[in-house]
mmCIF file of C-alpha atoms in Angstrom:
data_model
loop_
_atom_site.group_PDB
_atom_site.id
_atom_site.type_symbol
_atom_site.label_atom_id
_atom_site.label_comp_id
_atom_site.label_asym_id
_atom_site.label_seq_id
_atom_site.Cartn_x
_atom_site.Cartn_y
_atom_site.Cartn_z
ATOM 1 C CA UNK Y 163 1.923 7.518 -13.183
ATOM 2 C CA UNK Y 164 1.066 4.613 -15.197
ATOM 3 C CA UNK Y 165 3.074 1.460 -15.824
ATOM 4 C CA UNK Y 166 0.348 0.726 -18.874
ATOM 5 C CA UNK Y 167 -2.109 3.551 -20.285
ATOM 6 C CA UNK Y 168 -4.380 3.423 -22.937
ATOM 7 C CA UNK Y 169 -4.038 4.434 -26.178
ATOM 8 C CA UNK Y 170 -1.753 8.185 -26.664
ATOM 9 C CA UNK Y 171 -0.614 8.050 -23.231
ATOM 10 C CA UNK Y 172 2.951 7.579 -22.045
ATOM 11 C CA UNK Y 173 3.823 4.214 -20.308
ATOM 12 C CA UNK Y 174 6.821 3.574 -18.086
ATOM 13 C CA UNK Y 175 8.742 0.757 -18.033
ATOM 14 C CA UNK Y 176 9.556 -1.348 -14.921
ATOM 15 C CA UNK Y 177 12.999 -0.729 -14.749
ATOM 16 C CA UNK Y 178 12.026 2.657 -14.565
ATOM 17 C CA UNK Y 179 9.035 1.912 -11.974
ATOM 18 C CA UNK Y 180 12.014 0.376 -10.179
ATOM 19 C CA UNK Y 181 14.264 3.188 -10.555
ATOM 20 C CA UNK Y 182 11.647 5.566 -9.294
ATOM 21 C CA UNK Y 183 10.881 3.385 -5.943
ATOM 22 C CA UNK Y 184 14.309 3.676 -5.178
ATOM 23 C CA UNK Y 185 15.302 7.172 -5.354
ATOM 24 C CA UNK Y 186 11.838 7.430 -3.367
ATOM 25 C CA UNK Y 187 13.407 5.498 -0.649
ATOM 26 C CA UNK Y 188 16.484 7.202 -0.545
ATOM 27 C CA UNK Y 189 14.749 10.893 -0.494
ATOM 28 C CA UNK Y 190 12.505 9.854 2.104
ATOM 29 C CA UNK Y 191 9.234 11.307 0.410
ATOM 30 C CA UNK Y 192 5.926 11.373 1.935
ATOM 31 C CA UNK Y 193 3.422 10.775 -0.590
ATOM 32 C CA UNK Y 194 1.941 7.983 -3.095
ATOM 33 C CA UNK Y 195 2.550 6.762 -5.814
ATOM 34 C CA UNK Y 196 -0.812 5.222 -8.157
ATOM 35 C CA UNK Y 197 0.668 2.436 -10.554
ATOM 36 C CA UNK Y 198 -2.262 1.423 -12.858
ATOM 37 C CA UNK Y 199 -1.909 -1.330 -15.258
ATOM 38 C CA UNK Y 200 -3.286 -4.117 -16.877
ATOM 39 C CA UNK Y 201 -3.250 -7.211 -14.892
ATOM 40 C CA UNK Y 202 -0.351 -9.513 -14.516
ATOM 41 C CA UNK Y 203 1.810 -7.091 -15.841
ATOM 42 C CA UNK Y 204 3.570 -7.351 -12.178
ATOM 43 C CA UNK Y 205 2.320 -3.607 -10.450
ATOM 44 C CA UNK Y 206 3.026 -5.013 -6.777
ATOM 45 C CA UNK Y 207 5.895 -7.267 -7.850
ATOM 46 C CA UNK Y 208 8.344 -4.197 -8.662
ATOM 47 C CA UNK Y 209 7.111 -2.934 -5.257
ATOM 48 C CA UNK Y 210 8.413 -6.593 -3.364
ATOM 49 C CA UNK Y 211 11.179 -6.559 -5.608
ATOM 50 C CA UNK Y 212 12.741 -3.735 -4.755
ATOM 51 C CA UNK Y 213 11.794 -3.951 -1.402
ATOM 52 C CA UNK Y 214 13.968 -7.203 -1.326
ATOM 53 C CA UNK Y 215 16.911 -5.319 -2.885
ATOM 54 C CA UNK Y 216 16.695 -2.607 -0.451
ATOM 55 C CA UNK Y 217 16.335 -5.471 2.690
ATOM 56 C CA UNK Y 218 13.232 -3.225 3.799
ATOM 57 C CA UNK Y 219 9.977 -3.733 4.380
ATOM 58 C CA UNK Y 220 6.791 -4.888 1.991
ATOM 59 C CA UNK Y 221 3.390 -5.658 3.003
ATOM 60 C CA UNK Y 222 -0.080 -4.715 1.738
ATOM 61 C CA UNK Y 223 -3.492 -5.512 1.357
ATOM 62 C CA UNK Y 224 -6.328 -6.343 -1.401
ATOM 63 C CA UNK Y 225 -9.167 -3.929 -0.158
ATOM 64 C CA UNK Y 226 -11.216 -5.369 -3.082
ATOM 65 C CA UNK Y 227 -11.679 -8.630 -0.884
ATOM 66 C CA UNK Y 228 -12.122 -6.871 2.187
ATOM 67 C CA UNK Y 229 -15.355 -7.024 3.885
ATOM 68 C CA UNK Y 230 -16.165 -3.756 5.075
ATOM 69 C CA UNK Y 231 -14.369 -0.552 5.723
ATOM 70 C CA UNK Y 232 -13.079 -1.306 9.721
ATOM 71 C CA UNK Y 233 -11.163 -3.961 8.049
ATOM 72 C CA UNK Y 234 -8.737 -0.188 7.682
ATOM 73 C CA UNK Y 235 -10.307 1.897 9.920
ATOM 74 C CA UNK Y 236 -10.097 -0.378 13.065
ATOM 75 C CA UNK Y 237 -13.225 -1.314 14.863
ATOM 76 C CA UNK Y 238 -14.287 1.917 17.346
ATOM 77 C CA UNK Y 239 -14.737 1.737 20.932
ATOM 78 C CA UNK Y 240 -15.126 3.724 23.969
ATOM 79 C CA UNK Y 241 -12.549 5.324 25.811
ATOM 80 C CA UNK Y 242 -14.282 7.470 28.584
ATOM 81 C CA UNK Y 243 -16.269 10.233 26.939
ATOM 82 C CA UNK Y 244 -14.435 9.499 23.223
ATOM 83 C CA UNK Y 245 -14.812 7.553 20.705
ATOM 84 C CA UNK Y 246 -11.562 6.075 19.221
ATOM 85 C CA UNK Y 247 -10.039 3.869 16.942
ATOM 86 C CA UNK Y 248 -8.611 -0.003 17.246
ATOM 87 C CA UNK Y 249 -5.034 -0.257 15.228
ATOM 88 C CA UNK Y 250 -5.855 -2.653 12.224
ATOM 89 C CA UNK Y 251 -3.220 -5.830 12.480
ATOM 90 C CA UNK Y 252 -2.407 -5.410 8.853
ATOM 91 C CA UNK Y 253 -0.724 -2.020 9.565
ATOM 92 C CA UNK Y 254 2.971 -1.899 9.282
ATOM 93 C CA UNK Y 255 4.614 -0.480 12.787
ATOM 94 C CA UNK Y 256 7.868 -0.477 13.907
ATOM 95 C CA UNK Y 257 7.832 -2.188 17.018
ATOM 96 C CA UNK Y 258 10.139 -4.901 17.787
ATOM 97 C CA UNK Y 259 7.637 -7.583 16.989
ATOM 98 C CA UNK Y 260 6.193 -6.866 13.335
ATOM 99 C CA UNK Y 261 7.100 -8.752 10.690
ATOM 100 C CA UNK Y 262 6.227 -7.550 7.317
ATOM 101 C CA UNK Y 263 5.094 -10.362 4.426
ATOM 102 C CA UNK Y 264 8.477 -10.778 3.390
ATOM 103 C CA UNK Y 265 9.671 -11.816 5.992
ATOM 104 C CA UNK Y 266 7.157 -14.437 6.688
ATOM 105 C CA UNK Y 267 7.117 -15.485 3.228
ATOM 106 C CA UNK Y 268 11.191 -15.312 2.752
ATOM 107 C CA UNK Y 269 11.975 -16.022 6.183
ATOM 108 C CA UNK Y 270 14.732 -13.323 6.439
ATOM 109 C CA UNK Y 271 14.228 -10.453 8.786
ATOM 110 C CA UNK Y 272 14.126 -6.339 7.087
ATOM 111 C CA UNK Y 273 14.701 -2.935 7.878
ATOM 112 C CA UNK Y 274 11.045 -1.809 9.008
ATOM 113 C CA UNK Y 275 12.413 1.360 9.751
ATOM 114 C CA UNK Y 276 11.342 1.548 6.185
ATOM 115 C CA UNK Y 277 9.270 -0.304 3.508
ATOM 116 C CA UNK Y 278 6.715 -0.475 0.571
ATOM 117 C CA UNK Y 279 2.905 -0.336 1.394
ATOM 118 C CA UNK Y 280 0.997 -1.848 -1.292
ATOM 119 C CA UNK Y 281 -2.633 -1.311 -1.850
ATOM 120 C CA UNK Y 282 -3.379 -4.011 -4.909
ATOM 121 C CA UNK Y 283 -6.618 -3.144 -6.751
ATOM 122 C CA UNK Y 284 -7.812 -0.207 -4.983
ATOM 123 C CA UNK Y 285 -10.276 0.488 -7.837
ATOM 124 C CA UNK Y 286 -12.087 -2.569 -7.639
ATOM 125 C CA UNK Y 287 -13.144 -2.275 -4.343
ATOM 126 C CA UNK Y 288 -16.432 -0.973 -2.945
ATOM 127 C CA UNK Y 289 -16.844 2.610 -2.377
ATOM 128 C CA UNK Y 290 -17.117 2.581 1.185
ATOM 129 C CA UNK Y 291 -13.311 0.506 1.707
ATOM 130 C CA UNK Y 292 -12.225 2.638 -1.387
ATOM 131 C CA UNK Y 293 -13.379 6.036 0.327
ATOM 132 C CA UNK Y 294 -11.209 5.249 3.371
ATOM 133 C CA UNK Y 295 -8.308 3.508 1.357
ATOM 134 C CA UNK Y 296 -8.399 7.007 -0.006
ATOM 135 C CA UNK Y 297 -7.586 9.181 3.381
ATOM 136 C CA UNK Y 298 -4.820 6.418 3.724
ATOM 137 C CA UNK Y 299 -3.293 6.901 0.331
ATOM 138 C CA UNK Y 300 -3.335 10.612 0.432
ATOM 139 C CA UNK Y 301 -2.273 11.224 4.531
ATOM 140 C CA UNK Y 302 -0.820 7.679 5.628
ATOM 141 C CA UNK Y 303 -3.500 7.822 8.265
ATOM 142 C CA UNK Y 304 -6.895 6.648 9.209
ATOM 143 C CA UNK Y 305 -8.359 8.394 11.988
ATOM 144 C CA UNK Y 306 -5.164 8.629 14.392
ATOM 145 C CA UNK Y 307 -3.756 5.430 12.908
ATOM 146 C CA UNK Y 308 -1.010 6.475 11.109
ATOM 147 C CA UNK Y 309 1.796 4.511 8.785
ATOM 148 C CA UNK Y 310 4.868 5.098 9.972
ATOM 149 C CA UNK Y 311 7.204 7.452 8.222
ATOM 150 C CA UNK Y 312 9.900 5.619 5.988
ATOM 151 C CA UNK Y 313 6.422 3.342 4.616
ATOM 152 C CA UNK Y 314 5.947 4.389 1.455
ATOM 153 C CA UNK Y 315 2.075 4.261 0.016
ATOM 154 C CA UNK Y 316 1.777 2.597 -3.356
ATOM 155 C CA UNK Y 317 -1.973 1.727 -4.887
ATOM 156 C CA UNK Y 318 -2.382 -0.281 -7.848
ATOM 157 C CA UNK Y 319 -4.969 -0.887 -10.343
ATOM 158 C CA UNK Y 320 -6.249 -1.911 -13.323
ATOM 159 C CA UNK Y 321 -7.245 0.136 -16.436
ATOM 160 C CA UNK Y 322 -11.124 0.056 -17.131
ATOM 161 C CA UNK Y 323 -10.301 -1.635 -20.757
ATOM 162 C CA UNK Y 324 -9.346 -4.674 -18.405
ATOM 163 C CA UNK Y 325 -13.099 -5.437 -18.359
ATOM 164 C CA UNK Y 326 -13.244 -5.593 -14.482
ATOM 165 C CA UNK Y 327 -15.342 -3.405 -12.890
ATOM 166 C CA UNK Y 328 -13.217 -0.638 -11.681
ATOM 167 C CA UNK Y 329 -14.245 3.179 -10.782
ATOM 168 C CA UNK Y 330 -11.764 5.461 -11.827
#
């Protein structure tokens, strides 16, 4: 689904971007959504928007600055004869103690029962981050970390006309 396509293809409007988040909240549906548009044209803001609205939960990350890929996956260590997984601290959980960016930024507390997870230019990032961004997007999880259900996944990008470099 595009907010912004390139030339022939249909285009959404926010309010309808909007529109669509919402019902998503209210069905409770587990999958992601892929908003691509040019930049500016305010992809993540209709995600913290609504999320305001709704009093739920936003937060997110910018895997094109990350460094590497454990940045998501969690850094591995050894637990008797298996290998497993830290929990990356930009996860969203629902324990009593998280507090998603809106509240930190707004200082009001949300429903993290649900929320919005954004993942702002996925396609910009190297292929390593953007190969495990991927499992994310498409199961919630990496390795045994998992989102919580109620987060909803939402990746955003920017059109290769935008002259960045992007990988579709």
């Amino acid at each position: 689904m595009t907010l912004y396509a390139g030339k022939g293809e249909k285009h959404m409007k926010i309010n309808e971007a909007k529109e669509l988040l919402k019902l998503w909240v209210e069905n409770e549906i587990d999958t992601s959504i892929y908003f691509i548009g040019g930049m500016g044209i305010g992809k993540s803001w209709i995600a913290k928007d609504v999320a305001k609205e709704l009093g739920i939960g936003y937060d997110g990350i910018f895997p094109s600055q990350m460094g590497d890929g454990s940045e998501m996956t969690g850094i591995p260590y050894r637990d008797g004869k298996l290998q497993r997984w830290s929990i990356p601290e930009n996860l969203p959980d629902n324990t009593e103690n998280y507090r998603c960016r809106l509240c930190l930024y707004d200082k009001t507390e949300h429903n993290h029962k649900k929320g919005f997870y954004v993942v702002d230019e996925l396609n910009t990032a190297p292929i390593d981050i953007r190969n495990s961004m991927m499992e994310f997007m498409l199961s919630g999880s990496i390795h045994r970390n998992k989102i919580p259900s109620g987060w909803a996944r939402i990746a955003c990008g920017n059109p290769e006309t935008d002259g960045f470099q992007v990988e579709s």
